[in-house]
Coordinates of C-alpha atoms in Angstrom, one line a residue:
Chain U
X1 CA -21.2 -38.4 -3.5
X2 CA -20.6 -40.6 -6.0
X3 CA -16.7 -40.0 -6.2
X4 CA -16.2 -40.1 -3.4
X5 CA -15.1 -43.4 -2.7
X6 CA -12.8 -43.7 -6.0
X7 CA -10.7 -41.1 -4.7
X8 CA -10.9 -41.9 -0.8
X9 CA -9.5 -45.3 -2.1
X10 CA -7.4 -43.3 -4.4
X11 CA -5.6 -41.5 -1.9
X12 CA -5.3 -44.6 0.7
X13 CA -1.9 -45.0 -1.3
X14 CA -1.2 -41.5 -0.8
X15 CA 1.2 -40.7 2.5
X16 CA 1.1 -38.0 4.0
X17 CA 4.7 -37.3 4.8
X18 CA 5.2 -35.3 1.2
X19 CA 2.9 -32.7 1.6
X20 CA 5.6 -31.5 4.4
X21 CA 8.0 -30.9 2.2
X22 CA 5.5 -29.5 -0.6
X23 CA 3.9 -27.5 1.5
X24 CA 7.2 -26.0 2.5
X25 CA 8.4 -25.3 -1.1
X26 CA 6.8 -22.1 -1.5
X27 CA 8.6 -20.3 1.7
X28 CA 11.7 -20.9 -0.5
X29 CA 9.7 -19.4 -3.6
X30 CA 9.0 -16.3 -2.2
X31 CA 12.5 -15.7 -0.4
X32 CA 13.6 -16.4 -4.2
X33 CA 12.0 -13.9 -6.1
X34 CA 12.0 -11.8 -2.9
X35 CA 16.1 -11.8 -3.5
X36 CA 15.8 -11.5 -7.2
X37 CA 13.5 -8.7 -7.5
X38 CA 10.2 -10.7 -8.1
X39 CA 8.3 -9.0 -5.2
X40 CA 8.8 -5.3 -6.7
X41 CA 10.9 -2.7 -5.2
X42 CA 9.5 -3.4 -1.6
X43 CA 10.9 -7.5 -1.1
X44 CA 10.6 -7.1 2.7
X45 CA 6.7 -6.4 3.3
X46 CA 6.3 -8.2 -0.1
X47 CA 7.8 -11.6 1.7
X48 CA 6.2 -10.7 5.0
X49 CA 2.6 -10.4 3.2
X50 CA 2.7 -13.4 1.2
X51 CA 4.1 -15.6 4.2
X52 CA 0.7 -14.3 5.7
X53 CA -1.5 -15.1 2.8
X54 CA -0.1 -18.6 3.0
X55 CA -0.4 -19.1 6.3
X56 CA -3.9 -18.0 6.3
X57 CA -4.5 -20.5 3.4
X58 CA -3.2 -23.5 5.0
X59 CA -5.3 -22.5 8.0
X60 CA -8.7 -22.1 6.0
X61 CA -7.4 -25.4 4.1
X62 CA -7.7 -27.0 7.8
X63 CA -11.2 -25.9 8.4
X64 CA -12.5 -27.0 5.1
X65 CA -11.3 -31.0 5.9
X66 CA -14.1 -31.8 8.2
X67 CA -17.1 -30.1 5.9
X68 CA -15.4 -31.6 3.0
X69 CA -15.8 -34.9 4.6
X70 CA -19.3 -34.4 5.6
X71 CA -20.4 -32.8 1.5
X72 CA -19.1 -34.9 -0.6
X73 CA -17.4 -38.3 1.6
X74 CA -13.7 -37.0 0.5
X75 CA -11.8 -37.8 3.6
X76 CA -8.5 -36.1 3.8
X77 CA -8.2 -35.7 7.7
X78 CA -5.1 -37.8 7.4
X79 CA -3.2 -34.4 5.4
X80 CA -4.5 -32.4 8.5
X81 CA -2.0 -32.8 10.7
X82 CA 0.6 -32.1 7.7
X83 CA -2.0 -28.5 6.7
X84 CA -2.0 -27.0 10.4
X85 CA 1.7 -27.9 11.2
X86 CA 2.5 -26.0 7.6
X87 CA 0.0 -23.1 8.8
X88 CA 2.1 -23.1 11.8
X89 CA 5.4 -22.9 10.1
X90 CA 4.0 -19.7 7.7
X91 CA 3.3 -17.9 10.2
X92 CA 6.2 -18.2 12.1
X93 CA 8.3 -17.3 9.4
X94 CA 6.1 -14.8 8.7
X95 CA 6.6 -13.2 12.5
X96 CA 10.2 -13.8 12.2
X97 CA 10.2 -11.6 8.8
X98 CA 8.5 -9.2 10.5
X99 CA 10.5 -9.1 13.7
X100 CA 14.1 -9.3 11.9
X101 CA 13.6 -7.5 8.5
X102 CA 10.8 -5.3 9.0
X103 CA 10.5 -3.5 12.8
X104 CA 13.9 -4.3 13.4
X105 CA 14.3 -2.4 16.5
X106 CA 13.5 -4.3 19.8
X107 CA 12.1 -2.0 21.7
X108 CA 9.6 -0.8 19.1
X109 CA 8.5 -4.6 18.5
X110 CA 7.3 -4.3 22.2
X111 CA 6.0 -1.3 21.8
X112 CA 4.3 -3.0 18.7
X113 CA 3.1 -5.7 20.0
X114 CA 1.3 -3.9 23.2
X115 CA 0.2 -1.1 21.8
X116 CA -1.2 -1.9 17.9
X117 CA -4.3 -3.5 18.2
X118 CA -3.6 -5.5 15.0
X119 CA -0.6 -7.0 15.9
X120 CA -1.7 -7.2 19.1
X121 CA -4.2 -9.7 17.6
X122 CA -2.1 -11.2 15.1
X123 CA 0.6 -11.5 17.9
X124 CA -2.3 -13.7 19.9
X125 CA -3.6 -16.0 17.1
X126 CA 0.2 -17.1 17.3
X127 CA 0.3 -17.9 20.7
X128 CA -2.8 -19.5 20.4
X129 CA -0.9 -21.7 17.2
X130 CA 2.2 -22.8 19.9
X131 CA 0.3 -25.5 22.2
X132 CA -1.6 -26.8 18.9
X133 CA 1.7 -27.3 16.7
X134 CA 3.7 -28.9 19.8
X135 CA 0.7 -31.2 20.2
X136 CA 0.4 -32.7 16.8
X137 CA 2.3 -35.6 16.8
X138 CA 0.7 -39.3 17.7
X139 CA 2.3 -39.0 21.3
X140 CA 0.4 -35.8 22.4
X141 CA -2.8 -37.8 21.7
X142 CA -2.2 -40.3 23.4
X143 CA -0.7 -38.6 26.4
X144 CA -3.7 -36.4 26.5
X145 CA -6.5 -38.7 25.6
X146 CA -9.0 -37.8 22.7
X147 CA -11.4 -36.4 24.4
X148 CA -8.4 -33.6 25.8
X149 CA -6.6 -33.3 22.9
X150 CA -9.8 -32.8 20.9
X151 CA -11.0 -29.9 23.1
X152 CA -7.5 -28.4 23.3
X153 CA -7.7 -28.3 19.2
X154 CA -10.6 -26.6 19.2
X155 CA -8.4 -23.7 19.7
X156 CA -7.8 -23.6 16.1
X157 CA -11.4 -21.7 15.6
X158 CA -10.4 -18.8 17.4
X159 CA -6.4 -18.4 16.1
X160 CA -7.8 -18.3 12.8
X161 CA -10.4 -16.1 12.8
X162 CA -7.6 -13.6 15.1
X163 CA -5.4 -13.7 12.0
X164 CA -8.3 -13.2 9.8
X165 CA -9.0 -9.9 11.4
X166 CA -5.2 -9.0 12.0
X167 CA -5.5 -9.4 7.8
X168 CA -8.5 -6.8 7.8
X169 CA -7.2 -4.7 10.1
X170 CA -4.2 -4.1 9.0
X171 CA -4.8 -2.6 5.4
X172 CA -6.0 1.5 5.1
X173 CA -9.3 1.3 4.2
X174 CA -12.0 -1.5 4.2
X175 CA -10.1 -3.3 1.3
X176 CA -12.2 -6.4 -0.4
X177 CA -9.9 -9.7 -0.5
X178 CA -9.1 -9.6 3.4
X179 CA -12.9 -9.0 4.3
X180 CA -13.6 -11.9 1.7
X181 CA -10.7 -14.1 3.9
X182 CA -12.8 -13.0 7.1
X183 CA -16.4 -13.9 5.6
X184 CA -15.2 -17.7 4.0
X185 CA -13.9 -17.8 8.0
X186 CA -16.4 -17.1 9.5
X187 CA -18.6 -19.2 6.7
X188 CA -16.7 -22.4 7.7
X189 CA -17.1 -21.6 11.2
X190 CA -20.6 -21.4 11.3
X191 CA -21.0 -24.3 9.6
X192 CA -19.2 -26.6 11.8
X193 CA -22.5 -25.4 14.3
X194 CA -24.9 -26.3 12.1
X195 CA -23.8 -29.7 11.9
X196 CA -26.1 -31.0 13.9
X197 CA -29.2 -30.0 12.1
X198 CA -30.6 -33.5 10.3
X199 CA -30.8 -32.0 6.7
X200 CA -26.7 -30.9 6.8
X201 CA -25.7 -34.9 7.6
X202 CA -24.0 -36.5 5.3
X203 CA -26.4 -38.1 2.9
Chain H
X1 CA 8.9 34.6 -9.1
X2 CA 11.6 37.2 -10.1
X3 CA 15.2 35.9 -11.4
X4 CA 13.4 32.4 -12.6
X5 CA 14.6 30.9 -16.1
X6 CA 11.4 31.2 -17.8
X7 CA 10.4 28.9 -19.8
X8 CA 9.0 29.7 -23.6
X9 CA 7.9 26.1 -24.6
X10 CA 4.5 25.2 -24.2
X11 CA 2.7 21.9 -23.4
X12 CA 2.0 21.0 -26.9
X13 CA 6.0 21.4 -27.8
X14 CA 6.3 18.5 -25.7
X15 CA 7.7 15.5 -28.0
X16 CA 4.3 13.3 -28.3
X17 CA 4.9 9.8 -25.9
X18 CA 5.0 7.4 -28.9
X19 CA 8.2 9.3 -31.0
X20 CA 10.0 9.9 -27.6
X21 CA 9.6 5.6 -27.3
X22 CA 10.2 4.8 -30.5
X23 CA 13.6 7.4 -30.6
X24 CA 14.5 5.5 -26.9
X25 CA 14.1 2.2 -28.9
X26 CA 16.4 3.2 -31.7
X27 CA 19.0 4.6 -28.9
X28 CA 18.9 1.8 -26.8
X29 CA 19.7 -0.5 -29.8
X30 CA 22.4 1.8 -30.6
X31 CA 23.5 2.6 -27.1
X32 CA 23.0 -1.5 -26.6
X33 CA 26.1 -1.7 -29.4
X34 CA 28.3 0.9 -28.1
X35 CA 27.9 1.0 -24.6
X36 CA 25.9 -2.8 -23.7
X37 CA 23.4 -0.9 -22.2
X38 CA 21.8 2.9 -21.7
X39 CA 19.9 4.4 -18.5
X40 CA 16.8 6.0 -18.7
X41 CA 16.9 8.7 -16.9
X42 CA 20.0 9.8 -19.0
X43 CA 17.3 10.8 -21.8
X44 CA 16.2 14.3 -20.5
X45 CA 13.2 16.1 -21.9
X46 CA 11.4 18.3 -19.9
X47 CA 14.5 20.4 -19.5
X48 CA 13.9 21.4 -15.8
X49 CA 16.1 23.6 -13.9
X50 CA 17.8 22.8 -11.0
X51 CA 16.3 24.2 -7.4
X52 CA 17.8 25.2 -4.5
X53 CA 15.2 23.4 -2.4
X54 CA 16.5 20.4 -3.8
X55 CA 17.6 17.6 -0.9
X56 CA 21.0 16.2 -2.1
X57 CA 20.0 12.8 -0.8
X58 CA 20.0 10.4 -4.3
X59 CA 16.9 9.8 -6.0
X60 CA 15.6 6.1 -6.0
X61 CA 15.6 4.3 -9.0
X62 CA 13.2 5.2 -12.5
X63 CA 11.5 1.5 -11.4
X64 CA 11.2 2.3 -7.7
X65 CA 9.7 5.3 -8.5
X66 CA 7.4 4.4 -11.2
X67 CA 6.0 0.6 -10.0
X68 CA 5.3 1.1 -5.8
X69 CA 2.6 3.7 -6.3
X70 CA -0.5 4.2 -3.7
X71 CA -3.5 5.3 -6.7
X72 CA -6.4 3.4 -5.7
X73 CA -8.5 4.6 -8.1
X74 CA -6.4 1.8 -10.4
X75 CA -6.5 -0.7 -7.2
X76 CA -4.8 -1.2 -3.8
X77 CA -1.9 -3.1 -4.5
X78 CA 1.2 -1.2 -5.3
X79 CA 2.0 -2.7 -8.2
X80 CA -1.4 -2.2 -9.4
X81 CA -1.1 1.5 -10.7
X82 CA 1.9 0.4 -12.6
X83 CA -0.1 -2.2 -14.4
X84 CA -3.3 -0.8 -14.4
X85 CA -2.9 2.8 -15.1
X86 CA -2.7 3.2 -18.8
X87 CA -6.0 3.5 -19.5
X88 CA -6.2 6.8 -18.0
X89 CA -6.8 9.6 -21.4
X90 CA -4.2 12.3 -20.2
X91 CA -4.4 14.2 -23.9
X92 CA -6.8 17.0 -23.8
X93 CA -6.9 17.2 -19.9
X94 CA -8.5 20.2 -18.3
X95 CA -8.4 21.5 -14.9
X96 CA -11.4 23.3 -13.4
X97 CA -10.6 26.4 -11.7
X98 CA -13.1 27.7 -9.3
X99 CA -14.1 29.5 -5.8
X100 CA -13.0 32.4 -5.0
X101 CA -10.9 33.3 -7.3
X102 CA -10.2 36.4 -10.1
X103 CA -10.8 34.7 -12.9
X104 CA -12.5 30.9 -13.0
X105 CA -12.6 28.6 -16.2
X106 CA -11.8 25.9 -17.7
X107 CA -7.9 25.7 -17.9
X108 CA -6.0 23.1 -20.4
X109 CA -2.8 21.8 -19.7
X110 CA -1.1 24.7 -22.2
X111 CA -3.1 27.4 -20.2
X112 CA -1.8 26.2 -16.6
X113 CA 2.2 26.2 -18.0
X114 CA 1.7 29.4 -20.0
X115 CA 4.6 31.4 -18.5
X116 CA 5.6 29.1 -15.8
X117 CA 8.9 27.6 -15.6
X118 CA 9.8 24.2 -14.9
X119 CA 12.2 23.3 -11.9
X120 CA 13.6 20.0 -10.8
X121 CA 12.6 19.1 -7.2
X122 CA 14.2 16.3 -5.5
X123 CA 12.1 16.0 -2.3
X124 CA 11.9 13.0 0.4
X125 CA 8.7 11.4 0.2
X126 CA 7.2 9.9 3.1
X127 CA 4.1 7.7 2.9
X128 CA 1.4 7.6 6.2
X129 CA 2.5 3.9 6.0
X130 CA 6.0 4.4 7.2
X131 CA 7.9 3.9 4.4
X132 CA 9.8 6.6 2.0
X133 CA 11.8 7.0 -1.1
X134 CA 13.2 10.2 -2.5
X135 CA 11.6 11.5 -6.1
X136 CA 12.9 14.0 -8.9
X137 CA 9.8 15.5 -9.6
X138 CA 9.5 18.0 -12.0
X139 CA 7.2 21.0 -11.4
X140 CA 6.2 24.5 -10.7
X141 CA 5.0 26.5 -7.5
X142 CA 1.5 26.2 -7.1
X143 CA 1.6 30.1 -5.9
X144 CA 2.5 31.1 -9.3
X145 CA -1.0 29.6 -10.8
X146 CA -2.6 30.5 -7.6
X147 CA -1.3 34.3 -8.4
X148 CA -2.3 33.9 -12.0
X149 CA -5.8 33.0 -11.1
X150 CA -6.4 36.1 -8.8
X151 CA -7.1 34.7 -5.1
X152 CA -9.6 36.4 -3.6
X153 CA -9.5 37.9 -0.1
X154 CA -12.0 36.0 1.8
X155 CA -10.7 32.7 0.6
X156 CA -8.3 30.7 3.3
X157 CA -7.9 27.3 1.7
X158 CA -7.4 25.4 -1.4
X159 CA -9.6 22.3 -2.4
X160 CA -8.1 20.0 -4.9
X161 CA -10.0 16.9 -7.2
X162 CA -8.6 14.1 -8.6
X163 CA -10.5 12.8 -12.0
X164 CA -13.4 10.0 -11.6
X165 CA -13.5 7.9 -14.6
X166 CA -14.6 4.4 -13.9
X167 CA -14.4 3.7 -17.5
X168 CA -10.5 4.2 -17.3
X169 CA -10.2 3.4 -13.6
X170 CA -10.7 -0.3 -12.5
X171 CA -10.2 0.4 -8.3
X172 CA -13.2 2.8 -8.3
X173 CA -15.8 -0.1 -8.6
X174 CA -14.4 -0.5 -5.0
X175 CA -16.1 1.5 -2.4
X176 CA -12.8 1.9 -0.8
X177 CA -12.7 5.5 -0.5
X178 CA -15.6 8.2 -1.2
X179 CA -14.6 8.8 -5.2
X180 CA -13.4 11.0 -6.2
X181 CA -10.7 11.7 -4.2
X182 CA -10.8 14.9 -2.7
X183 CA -7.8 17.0 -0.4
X184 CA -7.1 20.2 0.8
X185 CA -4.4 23.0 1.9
X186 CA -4.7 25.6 4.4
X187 CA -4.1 29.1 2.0
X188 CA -0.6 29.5 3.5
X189 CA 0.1 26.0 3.3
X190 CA -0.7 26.2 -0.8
X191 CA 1.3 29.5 -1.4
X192 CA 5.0 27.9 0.6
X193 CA 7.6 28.0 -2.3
X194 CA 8.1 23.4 -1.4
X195 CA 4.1 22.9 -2.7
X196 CA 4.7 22.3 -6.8
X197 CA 2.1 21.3 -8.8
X198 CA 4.6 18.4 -10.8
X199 CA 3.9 17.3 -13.9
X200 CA 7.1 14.8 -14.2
X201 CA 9.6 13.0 -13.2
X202 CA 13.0 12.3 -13.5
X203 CA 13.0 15.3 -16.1
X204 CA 9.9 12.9 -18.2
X205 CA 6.1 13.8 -18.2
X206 CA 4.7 12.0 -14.9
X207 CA 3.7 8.2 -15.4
X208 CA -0.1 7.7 -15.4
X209 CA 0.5 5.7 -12.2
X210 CA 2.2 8.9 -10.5
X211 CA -0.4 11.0 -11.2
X212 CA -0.3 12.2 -15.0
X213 CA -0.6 14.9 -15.8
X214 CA -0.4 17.1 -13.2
X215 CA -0.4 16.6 -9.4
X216 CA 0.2 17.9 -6.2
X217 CA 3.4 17.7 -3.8
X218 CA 3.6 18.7 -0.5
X219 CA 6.8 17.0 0.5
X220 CA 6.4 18.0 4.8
X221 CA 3.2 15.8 4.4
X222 CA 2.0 12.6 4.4
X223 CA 2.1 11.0 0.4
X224 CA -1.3 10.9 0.3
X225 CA -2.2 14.8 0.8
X226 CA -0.1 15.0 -2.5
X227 CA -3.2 14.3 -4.3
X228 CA -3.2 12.9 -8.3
X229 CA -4.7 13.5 -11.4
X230 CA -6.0 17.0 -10.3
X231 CA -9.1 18.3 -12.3
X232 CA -10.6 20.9 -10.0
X233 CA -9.3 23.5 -7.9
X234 CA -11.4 25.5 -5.5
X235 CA -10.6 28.3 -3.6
X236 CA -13.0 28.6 -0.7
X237 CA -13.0 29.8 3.0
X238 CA -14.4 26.9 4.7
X239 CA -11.5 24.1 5.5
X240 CA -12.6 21.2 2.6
X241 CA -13.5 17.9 3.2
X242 CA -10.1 15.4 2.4
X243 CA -10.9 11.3 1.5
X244 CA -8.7 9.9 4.3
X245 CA -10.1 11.7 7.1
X246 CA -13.9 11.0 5.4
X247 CA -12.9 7.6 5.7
X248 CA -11.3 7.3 9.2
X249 CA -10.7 10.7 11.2
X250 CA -9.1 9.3 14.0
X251 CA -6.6 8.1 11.9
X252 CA -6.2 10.8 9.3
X253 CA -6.4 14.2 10.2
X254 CA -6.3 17.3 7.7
X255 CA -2.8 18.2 8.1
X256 CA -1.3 15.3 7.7
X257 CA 2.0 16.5 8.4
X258 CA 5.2 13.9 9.1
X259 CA 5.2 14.1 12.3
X260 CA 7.9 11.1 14.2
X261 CA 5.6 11.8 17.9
X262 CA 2.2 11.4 16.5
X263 CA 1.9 7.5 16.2
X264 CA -0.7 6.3 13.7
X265 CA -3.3 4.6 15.6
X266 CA -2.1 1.5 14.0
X267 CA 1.4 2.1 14.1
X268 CA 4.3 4.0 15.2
X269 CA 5.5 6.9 12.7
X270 CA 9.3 7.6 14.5
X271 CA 11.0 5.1 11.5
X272 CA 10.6 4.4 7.9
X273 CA 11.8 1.4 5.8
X274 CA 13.4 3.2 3.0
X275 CA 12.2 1.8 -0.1
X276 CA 14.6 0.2 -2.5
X277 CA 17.1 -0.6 -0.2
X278 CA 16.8 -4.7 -0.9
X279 CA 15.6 -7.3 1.8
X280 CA 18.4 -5.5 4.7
X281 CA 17.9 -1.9 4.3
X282 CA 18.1 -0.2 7.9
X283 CA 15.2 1.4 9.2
X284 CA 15.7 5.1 9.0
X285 CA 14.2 7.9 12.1
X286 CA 11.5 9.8 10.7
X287 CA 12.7 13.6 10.9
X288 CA 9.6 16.4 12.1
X289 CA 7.8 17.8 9.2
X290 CA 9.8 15.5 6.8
X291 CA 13.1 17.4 7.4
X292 CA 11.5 20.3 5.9
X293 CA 10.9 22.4 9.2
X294 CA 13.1 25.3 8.6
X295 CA 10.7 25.5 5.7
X296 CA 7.6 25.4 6.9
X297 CA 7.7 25.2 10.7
X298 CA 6.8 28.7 11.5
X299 CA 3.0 27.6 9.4
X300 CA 2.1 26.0 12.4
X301 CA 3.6 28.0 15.7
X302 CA 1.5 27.9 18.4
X303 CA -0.6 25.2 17.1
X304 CA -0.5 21.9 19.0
X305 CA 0.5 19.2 16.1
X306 CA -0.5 16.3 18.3
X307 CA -3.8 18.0 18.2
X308 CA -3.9 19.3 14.7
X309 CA -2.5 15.8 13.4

């Protein structure tokens, strides 16, 4: 597209390295107005709920670089590395709200964990999340070779769509915005197969 | 019920909504000058009496009470009644009363607190979503409308309606529930001396977001058998239909009652989070039938609660 290159040149002077510490401003944001009343009566789940929101943004921010690229020319996959270590980071906080200020109890977290299907699932796309975020860093790559490192990534489709459905299934009720979150998911996902149809190719 | 303080105000005596603000204005100025600041709650109007089914556990806070409110019907968020809920008309409200009973119609607000006196209840409140908070309602007994109304012998349960208006009611453009909201009591259950029919709080006429004006409580269940906004109520003998089981009945059954060793599927019900308790409040066991079993227990001998969830 015809912008494209204006800002791809644009944003060759662009690093990479603040979008770290950006991207990690709002964790402190919410903690604030958490602390100061901001998130209502309820701080705790309000802080739990907007860590996951986040971190479920950063994640579907990830899976829209490649189309992106491939719709209008825009190339940001050097901020991709910065967007999925920040997804990362969410939802760890995020599990650590959860585990400290919100179950509290050990043996219930277990009990959690095994025996809720949704945090069960939520409890997996983590998992999934570990090998990726120890991975991203220009010595993993080269250690494991593209090809490895590549296919080990690809373990990105399935922890986000996991914490999409955690999102879904943990509301009462088939609620709207987390079956929206699931649908833009599975969207993007979907796309990334069609790529190699002729008429999708970047024109 | 014999002994009561009766009470020989009626609805419309109440102090219309916009001179109550307006005299709160001029008393927190004046308050603001003598004392640097005045508390709701110290502003009592409905005059309720005292109860000796009261807990003596505090009441949360005016705000607590009045801004983390589950009314879908004004959207799922639980700030979103507080913000949304305004729009509902409560002037000129009238409750259907039908089924089997003496005498049906069309009651108003006046009608249904003709005679009736109004006690304070402080009751524990515990949600299906594991968290609770203790409320000063302000109501009466639904047996003393039920008795006024004449309930027929044959009928064995108690429907209740809360109002559809999609005009006033942004969440019901959301098929998130089967509108309107619909819930039920076994007879028994509708005739204990805990069920009020509230129609405040914290000695005020109930916020639109807590179910203005009138509303169920049924503090041994789950918050959301204490259904809002009530415009029908049907006496029949078949068990009605309730919106949470409609929508999932492996998850929401018809009693509903608090019950710490029947997990919901989703999660376990033996703790709460106590609500306004800041970002450290402990987690609190969840007590059988909501602490109210020398209440209510003996409803539900020789039934098998993890059956009859």
């Amino acid at each position: 597209m015809i912008f494209a290159r204006p800002v791809n040149d644009f944003l060759r002077h662009v690093p990479a390295w603040p979008l770290y510490i950006l991207g990690a401003l709002p964790v402190i944001w919410v903690f604030w107005q958490g602390v100061t009343g901001g998130l209502g009566v309820d701080p705790v789940k309000g802080i739990e709920h907007r860590l996951g929101l986040w971190g479920l943004w950063w994640l579907i921010a990830g899976l829209c670089v490649t189309p992106l690229a491939r719709v209008t020319g825009v190339r940001l996959i050097r901020y991709r590395r910065a967007i999925g270590l920040l997804a990362f980071f969410y939802i760890l906080v995020h599990l650590l709200v959860w585990l400290v200020l919100d179950v509290q109890i050990p043996s219930q977290i277990w009990a959690d964990i095994l025996k809720r299907p949704y945090i069960t699932i939520g409890m997996a796309g983590f998992l999934l999340m570990v090998p990726l975020a120890v991975t991203s860093n220009n010595w993993s790559v080269r250690k494991l070779g593209p090809v490895r490192w590549r296919s080990l990534h690809r373990l990105t489709y399935v922890a986000v769509t996991l914490g999409a459905i955690h999102f879904v299934m943990l509301v009462k009720g088939w609620q709207t915005e987390p079956v929206v979150y699931l649908l833009v998911v599975v969207m993007l996902l979907v796309f990334r197969q069609v790529r190699s149809l002729p008429g999708l190719r970047r024109a | 019920m014999a002994g009561r303080w009766k009470n020989d105000l009626n609805w419309s005596d109440v102090t219309p909504k916009a001179a109550w603000l307006n005299r709160r204005q001029l008393m927190a100025g004046a308050g603001a000058l003598a004392l640097g600041g005045i508390a709701g709650p110290a502003l009592a109007k409905l005059n309720a009496a005292p109860s000796q089914y009261s807990t003596a556990e505090k009441p949360d806070s005016w705000e607590v009470v009045t801004t983390y409110n589950n009314y879908y019907e004004f959207g799922t968020g639980k700030e979103d009644p507080a913000r949304n809920a305004h729009t509902l008309t409560t002037e000129g409200w009238q409750v259907e009363i039908d089924g089997l009973v003496d005498k049906p119609g069309t009651y108003t607000m006046d009608d249904i607190l003709k005679g009736t006196s109004l006690e304070e209840r402080i009751y524990r409140f515990r949600c299906v979503e594991a968290w609770s908070m203790v409320v000063p309602w302000v109501g009466f007994e639904l047996s003393d409308l039920l008795n006024r109304v004449g309930v027929q012998s044959g009928a064995k349960y108690v429907a209740f309606e809360t109002a559809l208006r999609p005009d006033e009611m942004p969440g019901v453009n959301s098929r998130v529930l089967d509108w309107p909201y619909v819930e039920g009591l076994r007879l028994d259950e509708a005739m204990n001396p805990l069920t009020i029919l509230a129609t405040g709080v914290y000695d005020e006429p109930m916020p639109n977001q807590n179910g203005a004006p009138i509303r169920l409580i049924v503090p041994w269940k789950y918050g959301f058998k204490s259904i809002k906004s009530i415009v029908r109520i049907t006496l029949t003998d078949t068990q009605p239909a309730t919106s949470w089981n409609k929508a999932n009945a492996s998850e929401y059954g018809f009693y509903s009652n608090v019950n710490p060793e029947v997990s919901h599927p989703r999660w376990s019900q033996a703790s709460e989070r106590v609500i306004g308790g800041g970002l450290f409040a402990k987690r609190k066991p969840t007590l059988m039938l909501n602490g109210y079993g020398p209440q209510v227990a003996d409803l539900y001998s020789g039934m098998d609660l993890k059956k009859n969830f």
